[in-house]
Tab-separated table of C-alpha atoms and ligand atoms in Angstrom:
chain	number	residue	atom	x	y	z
A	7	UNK	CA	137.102	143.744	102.613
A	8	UNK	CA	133.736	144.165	101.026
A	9	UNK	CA	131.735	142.404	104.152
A	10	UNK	CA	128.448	144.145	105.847
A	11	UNK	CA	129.185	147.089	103.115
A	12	UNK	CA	125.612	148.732	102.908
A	13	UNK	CA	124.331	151.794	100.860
A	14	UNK	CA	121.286	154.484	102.119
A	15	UNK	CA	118.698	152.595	100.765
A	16	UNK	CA	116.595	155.451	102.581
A	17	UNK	CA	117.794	157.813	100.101
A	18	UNK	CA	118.100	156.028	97.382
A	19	UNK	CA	114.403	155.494	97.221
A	20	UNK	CA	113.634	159.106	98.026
A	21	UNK	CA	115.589	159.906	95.099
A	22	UNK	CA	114.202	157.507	92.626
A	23	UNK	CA	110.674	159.040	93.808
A	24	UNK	CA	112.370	162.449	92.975
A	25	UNK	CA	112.938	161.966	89.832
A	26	UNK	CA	110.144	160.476	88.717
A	27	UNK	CA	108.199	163.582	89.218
A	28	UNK	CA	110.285	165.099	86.147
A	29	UNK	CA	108.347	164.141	83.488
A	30	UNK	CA	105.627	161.684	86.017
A	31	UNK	CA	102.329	160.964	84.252
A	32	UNK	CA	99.064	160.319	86.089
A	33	UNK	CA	99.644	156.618	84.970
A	34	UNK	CA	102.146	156.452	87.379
A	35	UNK	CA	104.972	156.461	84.526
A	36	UNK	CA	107.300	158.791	83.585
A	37	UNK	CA	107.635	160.618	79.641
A	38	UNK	CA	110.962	161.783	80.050
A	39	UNK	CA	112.095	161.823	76.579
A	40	UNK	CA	115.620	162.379	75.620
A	41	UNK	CA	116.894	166.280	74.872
A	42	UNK	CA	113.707	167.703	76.135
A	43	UNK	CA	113.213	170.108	79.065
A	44	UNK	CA	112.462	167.730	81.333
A	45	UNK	CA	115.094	165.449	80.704
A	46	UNK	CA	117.609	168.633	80.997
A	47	UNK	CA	115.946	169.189	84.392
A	48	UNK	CA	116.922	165.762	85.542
A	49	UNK	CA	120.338	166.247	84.429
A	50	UNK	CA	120.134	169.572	86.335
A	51	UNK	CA	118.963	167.851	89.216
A	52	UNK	CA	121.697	164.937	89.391
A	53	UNK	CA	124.280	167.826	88.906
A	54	UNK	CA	123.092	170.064	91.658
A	55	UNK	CA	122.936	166.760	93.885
A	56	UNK	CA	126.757	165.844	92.854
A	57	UNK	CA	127.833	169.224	93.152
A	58	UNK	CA	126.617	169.467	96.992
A	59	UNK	CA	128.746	166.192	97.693
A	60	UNK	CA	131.978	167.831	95.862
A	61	UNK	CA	132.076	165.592	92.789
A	62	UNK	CA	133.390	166.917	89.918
A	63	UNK	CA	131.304	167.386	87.212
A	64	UNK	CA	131.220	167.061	82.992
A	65	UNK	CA	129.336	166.651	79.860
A	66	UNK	CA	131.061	165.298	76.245
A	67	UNK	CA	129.947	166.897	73.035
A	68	UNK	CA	126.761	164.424	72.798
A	69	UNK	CA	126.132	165.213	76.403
A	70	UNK	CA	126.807	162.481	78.676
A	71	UNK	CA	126.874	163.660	81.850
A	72	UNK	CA	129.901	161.944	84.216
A	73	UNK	CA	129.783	162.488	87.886
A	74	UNK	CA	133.565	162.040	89.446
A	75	UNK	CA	134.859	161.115	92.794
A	76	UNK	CA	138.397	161.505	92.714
A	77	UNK	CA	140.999	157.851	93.396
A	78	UNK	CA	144.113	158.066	94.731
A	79	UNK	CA	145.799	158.039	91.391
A	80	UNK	CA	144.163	160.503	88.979
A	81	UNK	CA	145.968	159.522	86.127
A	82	UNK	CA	144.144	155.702	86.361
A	83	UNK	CA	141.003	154.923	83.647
A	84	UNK	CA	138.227	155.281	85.993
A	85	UNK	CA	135.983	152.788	86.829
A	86	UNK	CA	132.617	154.182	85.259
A	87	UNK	CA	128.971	153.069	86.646
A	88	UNK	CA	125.809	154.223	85.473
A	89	UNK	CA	122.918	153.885	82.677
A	90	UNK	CA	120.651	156.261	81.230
A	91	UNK	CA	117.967	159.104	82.521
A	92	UNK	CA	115.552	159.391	79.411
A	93	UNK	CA	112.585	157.178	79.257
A	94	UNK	CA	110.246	156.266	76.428
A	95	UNK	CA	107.447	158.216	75.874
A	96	UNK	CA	105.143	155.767	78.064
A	97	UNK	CA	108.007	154.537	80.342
A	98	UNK	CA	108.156	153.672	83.946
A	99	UNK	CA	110.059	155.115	86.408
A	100	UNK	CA	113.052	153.087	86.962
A	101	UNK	CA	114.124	151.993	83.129
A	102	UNK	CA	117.414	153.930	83.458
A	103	UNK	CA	116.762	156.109	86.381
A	104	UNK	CA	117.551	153.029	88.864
A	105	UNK	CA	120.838	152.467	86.992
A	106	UNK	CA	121.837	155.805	87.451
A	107	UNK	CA	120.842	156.805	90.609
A	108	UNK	CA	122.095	153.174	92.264
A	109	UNK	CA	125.519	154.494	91.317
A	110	UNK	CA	125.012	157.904	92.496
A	111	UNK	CA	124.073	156.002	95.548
A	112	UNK	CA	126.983	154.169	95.590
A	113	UNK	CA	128.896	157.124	94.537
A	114	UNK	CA	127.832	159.028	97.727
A	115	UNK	CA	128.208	155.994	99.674
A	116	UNK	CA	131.779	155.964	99.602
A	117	UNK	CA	132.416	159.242	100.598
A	118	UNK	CA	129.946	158.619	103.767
A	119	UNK	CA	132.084	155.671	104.373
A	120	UNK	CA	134.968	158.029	103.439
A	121	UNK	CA	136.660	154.979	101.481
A	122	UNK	CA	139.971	155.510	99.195
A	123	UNK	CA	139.482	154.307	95.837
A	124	UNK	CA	142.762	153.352	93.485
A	125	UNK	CA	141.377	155.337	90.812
A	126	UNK	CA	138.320	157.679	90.378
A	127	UNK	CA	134.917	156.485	90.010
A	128	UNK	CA	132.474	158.007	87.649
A	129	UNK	CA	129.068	158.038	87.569
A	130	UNK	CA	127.825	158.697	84.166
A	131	UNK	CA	124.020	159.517	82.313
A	132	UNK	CA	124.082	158.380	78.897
A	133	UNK	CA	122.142	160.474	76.374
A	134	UNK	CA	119.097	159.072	74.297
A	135	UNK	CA	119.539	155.181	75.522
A	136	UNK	CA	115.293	154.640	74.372
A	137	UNK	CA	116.446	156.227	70.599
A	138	UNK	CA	112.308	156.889	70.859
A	139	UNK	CA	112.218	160.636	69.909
A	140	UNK	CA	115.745	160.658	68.050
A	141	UNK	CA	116.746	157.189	66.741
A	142	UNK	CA	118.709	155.017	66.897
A	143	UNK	CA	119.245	154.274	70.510
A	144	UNK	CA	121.897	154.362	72.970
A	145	UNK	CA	123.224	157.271	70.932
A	146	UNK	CA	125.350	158.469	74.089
A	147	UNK	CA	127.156	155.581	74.490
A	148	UNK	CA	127.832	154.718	71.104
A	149	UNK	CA	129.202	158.051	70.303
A	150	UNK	CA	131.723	157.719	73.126
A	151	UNK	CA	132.568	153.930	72.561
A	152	UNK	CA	133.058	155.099	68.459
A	153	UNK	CA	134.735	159.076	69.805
A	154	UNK	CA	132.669	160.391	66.882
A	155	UNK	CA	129.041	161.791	66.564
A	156	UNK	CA	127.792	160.144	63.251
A	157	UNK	CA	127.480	163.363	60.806
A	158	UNK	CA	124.063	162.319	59.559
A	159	UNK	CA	122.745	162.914	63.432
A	160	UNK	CA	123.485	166.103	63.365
A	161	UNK	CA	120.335	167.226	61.097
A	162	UNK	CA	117.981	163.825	62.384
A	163	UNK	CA	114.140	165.058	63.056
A	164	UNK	CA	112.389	164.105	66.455
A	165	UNK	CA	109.131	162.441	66.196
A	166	UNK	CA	107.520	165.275	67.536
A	167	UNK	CA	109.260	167.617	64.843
A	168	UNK	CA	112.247	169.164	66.489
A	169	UNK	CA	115.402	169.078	65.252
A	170	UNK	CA	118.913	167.522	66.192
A	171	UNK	CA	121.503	169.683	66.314
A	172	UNK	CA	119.632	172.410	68.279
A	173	UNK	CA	117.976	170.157	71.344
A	174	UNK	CA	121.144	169.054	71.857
A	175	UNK	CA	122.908	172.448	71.998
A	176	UNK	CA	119.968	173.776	74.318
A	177	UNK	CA	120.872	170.347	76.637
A	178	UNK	CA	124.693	171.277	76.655
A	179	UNK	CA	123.712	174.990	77.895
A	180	UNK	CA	121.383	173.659	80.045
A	181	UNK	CA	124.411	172.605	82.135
A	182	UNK	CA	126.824	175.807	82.526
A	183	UNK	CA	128.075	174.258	86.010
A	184	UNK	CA	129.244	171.014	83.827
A	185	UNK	CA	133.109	170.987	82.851
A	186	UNK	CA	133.132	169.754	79.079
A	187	UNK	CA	135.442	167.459	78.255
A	188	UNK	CA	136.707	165.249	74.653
A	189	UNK	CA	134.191	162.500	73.424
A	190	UNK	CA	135.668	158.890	74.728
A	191	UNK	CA	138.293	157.935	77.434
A	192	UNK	CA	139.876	155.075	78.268
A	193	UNK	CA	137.882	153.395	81.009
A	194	UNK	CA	138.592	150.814	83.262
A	195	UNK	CA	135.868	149.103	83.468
A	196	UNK	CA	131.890	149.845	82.842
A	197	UNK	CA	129.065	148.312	85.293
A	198	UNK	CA	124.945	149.408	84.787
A	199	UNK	CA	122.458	148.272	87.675
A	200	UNK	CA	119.324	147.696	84.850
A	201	UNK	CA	115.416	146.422	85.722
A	202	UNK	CA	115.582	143.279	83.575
A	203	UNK	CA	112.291	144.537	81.873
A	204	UNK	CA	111.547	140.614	82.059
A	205	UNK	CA	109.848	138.081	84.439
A	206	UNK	CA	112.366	135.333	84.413
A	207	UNK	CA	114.119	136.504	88.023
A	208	UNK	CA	110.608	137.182	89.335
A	209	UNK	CA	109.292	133.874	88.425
A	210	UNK	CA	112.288	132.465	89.746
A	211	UNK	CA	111.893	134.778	93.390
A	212	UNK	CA	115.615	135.840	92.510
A	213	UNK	CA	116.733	139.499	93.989
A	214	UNK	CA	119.625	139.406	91.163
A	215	UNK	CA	120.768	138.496	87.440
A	216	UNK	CA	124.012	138.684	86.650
A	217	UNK	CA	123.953	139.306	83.137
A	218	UNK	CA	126.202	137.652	80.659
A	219	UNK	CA	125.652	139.130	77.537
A	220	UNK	CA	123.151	141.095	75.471
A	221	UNK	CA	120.939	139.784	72.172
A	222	UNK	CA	121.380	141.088	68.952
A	223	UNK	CA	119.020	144.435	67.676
A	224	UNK	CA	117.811	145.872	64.462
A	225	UNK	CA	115.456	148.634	63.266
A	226	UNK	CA	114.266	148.492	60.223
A	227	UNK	CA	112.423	151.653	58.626
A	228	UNK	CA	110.138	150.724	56.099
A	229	UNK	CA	108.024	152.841	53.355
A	230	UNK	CA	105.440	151.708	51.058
A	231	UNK	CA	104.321	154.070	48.681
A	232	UNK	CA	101.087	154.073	45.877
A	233	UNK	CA	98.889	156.181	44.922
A	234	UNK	CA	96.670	158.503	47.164
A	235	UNK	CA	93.001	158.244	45.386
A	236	UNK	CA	89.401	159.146	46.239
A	237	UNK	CA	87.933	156.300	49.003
A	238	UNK	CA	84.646	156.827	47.787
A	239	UNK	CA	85.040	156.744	43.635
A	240	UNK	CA	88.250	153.923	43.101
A	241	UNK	CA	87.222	150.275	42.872
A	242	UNK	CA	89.879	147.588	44.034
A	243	UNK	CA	91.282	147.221	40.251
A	244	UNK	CA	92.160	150.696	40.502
A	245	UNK	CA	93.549	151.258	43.453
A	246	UNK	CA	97.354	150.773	44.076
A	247	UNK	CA	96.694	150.823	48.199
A	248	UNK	CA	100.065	150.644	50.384
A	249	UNK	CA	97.698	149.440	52.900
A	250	UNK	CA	96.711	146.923	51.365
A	251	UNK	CA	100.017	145.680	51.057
A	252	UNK	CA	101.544	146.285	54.565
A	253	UNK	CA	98.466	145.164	55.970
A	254	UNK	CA	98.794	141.694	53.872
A	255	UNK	CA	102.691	141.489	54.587
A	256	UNK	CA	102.258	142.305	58.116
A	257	UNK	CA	99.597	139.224	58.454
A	258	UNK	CA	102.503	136.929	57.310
A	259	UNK	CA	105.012	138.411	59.211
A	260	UNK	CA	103.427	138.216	62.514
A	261	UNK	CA	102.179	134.396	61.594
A	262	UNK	CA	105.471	133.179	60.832
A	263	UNK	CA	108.737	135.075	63.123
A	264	UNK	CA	107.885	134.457	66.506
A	265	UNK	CA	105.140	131.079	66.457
A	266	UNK	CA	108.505	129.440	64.437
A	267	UNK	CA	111.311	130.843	67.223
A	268	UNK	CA	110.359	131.284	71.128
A	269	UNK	CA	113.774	133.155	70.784
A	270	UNK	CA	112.845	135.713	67.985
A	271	UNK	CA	111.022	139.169	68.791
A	272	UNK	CA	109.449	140.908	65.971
A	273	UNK	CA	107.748	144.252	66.831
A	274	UNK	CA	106.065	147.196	64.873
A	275	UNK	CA	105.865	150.176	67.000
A	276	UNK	CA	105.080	153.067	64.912
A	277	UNK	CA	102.906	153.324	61.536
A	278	UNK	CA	102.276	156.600	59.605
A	279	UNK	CA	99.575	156.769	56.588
A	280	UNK	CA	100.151	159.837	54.606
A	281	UNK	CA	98.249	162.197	53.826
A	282	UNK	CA	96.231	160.947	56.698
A	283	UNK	CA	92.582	161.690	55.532
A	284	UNK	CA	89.370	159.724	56.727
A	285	UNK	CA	88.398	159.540	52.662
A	286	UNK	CA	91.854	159.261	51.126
A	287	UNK	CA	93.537	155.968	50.107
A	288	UNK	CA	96.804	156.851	51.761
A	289	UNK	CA	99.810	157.498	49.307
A	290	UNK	CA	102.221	156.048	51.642
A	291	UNK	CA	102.374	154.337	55.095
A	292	UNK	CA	105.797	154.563	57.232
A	293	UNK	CA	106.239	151.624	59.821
A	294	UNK	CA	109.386	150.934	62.090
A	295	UNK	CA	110.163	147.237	62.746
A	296	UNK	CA	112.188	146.043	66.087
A	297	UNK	CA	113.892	142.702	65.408
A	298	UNK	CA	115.789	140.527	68.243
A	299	UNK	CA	117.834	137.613	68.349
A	300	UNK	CA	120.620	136.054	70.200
A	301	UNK	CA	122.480	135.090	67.320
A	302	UNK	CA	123.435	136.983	64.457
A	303	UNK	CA	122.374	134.506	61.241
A	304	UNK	CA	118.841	134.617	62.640
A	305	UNK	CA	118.618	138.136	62.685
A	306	UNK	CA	120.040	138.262	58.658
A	307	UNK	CA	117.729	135.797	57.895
A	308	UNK	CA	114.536	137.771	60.057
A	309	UNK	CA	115.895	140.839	57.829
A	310	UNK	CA	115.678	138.749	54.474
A	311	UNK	CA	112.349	137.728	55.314
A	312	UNK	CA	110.893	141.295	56.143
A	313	UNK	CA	112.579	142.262	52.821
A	314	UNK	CA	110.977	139.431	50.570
A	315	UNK	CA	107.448	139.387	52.304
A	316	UNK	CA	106.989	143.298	51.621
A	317	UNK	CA	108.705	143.159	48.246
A	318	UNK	CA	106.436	140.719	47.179
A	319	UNK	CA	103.213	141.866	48.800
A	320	UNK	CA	104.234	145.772	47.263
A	321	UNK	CA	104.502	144.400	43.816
A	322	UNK	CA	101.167	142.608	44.250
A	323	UNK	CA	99.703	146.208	44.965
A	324	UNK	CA	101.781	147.762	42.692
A	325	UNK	CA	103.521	149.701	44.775
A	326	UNK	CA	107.229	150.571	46.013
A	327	UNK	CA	108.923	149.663	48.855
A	328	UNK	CA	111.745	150.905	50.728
A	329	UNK	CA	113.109	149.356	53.760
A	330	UNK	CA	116.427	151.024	55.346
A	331	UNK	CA	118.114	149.707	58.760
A	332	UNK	CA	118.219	152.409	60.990
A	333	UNK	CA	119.869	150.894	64.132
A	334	UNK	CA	121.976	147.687	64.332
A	335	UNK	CA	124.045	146.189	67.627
A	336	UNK	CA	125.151	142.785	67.058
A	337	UNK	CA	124.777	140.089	70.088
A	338	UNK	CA	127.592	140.950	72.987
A	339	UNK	CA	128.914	138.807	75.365
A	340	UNK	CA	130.665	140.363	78.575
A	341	UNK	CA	134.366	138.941	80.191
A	342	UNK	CA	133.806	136.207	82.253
A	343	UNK	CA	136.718	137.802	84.784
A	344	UNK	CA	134.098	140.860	85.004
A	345	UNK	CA	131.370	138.418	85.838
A	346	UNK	CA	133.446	136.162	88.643
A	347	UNK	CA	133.607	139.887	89.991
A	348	UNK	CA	130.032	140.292	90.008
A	349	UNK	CA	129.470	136.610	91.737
A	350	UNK	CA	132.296	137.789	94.321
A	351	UNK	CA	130.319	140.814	95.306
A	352	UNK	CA	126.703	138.554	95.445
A	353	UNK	CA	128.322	136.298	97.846
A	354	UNK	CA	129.606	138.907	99.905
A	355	UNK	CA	126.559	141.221	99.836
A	356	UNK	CA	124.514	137.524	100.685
A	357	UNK	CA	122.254	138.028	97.530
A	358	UNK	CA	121.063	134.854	95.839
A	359	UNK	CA	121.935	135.747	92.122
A	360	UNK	CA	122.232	134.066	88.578
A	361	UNK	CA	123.438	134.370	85.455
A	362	UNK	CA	120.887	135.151	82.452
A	363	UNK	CA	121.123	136.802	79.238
A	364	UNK	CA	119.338	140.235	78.640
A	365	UNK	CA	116.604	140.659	75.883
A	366	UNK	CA	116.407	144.522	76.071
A	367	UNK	CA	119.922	146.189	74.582
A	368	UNK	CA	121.553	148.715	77.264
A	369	UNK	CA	124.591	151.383	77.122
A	370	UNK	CA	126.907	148.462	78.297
A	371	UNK	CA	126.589	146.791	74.743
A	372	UNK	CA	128.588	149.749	73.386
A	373	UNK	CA	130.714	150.282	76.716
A	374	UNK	CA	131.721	146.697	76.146
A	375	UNK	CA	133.637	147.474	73.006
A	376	UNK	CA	136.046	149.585	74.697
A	377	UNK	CA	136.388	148.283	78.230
A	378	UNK	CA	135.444	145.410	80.097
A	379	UNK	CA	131.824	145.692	80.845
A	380	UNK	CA	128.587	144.182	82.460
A	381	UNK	CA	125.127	144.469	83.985
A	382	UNK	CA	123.538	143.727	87.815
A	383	UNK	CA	119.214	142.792	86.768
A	384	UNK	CA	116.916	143.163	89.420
A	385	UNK	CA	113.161	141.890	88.999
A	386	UNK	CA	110.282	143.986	88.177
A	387	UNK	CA	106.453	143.119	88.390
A	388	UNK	CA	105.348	140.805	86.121
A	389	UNK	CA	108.678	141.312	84.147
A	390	UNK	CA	106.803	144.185	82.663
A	391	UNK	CA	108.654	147.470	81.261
A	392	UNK	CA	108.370	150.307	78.565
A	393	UNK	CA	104.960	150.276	80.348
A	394	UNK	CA	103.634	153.034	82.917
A	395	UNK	CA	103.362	150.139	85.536
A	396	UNK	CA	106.974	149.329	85.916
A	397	UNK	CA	107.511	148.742	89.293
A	398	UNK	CA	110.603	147.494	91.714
A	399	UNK	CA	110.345	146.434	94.964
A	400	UNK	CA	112.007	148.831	97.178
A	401	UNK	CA	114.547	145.579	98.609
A	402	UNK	CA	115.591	144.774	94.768
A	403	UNK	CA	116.023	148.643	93.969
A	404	UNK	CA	118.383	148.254	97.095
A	405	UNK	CA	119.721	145.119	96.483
A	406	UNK	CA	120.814	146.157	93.134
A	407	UNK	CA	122.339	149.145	94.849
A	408	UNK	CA	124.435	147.230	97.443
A	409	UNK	CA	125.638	144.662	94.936
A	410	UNK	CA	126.808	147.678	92.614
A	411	UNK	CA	128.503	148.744	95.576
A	412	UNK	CA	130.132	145.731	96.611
A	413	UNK	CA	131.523	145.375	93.073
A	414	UNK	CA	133.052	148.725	93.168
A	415	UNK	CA	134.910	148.344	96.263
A	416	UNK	CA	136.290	145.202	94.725
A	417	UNK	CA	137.343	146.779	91.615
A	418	UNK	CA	138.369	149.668	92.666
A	419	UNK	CA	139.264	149.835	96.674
A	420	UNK	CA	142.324	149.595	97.499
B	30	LIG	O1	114.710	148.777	73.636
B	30	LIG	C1	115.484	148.379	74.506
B	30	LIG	O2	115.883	147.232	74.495
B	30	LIG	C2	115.928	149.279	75.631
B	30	LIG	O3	115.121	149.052	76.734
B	30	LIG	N1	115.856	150.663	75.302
B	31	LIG	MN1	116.932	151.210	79.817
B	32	LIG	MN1	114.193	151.096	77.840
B	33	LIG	MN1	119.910	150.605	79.119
């Protein structure tokens, strides 16, 4: 009986303004990057909140932090809700945090309403979900859907220089009240209130998506290297200018992926010249490409294309190239039994909803290769995200809330 089943939307806003002060920016947005201080003092801060309400608490060996209300039956896979607390280095406050904090909201919810569950719920905070200061992404929820921490993470540099292996040891003692526990567990079922970082359910005035599945993502790292010469004393014949030849390949690139395919995204995000002087022709220049797709042969043949447009532009400059794929999640669709769920709990939390596929990748792509898994959208102004200006309206932040709710007591009430 799921009827007239309401969260605190009260204090679910108050929190969301809470933690956006960790890490807030006078933009408005929120740097909370993953592993850093203030990312371990939002952790601290969930923990200390969880504690207070007597949930359990743990972190796994990459530092997901789980939140547990204990079911009737202890032994049962719990059902786990939740998303991510870092943020990209110019993020918005509610990429992530929403997720999370709607299911501590729902979390605490149920024990206001002091309402038996089957099996335990879980709230859990994946680690690095952005992949901005550590790549690749979602590292938190891949390592638990996989139960392994890739070796080659262990010694991977941070953008700003640090390294790996100790941020994440420094996170892990940040949290001496946190039980640890294995990497991986079987899980019931996964569910992640997300911003859809979009303007489709704006446009449309909807207060919901129900998300059936997520498009496909690659990073690609590329390097093009020359020869670092004098700016004022080489003449084009002599210079073998990366530049030159990113510059060139880039003009193609941008030209051709997206005009040709409303459904391709093709994004360069980061570009390092070395050695970086005003009066240098740079030696090399670094540059990170973000391809998307729904399906999977578009994204090969977006790769291809990358690959043969700098090859050929290199050699033209007689230079090298090197391009490595750093992250890759194929396209996921989630169970259709998970969705009918989902439309259960719109209709009976009255919310106007509708299906859509999501553009951005989330911790549910990896969740949903281990357990049955899917996402609750709510709008946010002018679909705009990874932005300082990301903003929610506090009725969808809620709405999203009481829909996560109203899917919990149906999976998990008895
Ligand atoms: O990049 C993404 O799709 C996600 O928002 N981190
Ligand atoms: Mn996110
Ligand atoms: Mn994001
Ligand atoms: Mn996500």
């Amino acid at each position: 009986m799921t009827e007239g089943l309401a969260i605190n939307g009260e204090r679910l806003l108050e929190r969301l303004d809470r933690f956006a002060a960790i890490g807030g920016t006078d933009q408005g947005g929120v740097n909370r990057q993953a592993l850093t201080v203030l990312d371990r003092q939002s952790r601290t801060l969930l923990t200390e909140l969880a504690l207070k309400r007597g949930f359990s608490v743990f972190q796994d060996p990459i530092a997901n932090l789980f939140l547990r209300r204990e079911g009737k039956n202890p032994d049962l896979p719990p059902l786990l809700i939740g998303s991510h607390l870092d943020s990209q280095p110019a993020g918005g406050r509610f990429d992530g945090a929403l997720g999370t904090l709607s299911a501590f909201e729902v979390l605490e919810t149920l024990e206001d309403l002091a309402m038996t569950t089957e099996r335990a719920v879980e709230v859990v905070a994946f680690t690095n979900e952005e992949g901005c200061r550590f790549a690749p992404g979602c590292m938190g929820s891949m390592a638990f859907a996989e139960g392994a921490i890739p070796d080659h993470w262990r010694t991977l540099k941070a953008t700003d220089g640090a390294d790996f292996a100790p941020e994440l040891a420094a996170t892990l003692q940040s949290l001496p009240e946190a039980q640890s526990r294995p990497l991986g567990f079987p899980v019931h079922a996964y569910l992640e209130v997300h911003i859809e970082q979009g303007p489709s359910l704006e446009s449309q005035g909807l207060p919901i998506g129900i998300v059936t599945g997520i498009q496909g993502t690659r990073w690609l790292e590329v390097t093009v290297t020359g020869q670092t010469a004098h700016a004022g004393t080489t003449a084009l014949t002599y210079r073998r200018d990366p530049m030159r030849a990113v510059t060139a390949a880039l003009a193609v690139l941008y030209q051709e992926i997206m005009p040709a395919d409303p459904s391709a995204r093709f994004t360069v995000g980061r570009m390092t010249l070395s050695p970086g002087a005003t009066n240098a022709i740079p030696e090399s220049v670094r540059l990170t490409i973000d391809l998307r797709h729904p399906t999977p042969e578009r994204l090969d043949a977006m790769e291809a294309r990358v690959k043969e447009i700098f090859e050929g532009e290199a050699r033209g400059e007689a230079c090298k190239v090197m391009l490595a794929r750093i992250f890759d999640m194929a396209p996921t669709q989630f169970p259709p039994a998970l969705l009918e769920v989902l439309d259960q709990a719109a209709e009976s939390a009255g919310l106007a909803a509708q299906h859509m596929l999501s553009g951005a990748f989330h911790d549910a792509l990896f969740m949903n290769r281990i357990a049955p898994a899917a996402m609750i959208f709510v709008p946010c102004r002018d679909g705009l995200s990874h932005n300082p200006a990301e903003h929610v309206e506090p009725e969808h932040s809620i709405a999203g809330a009481t829909l996560l709710l109203h899917a919990v007591s149906l999976l998990a009430c008895v």
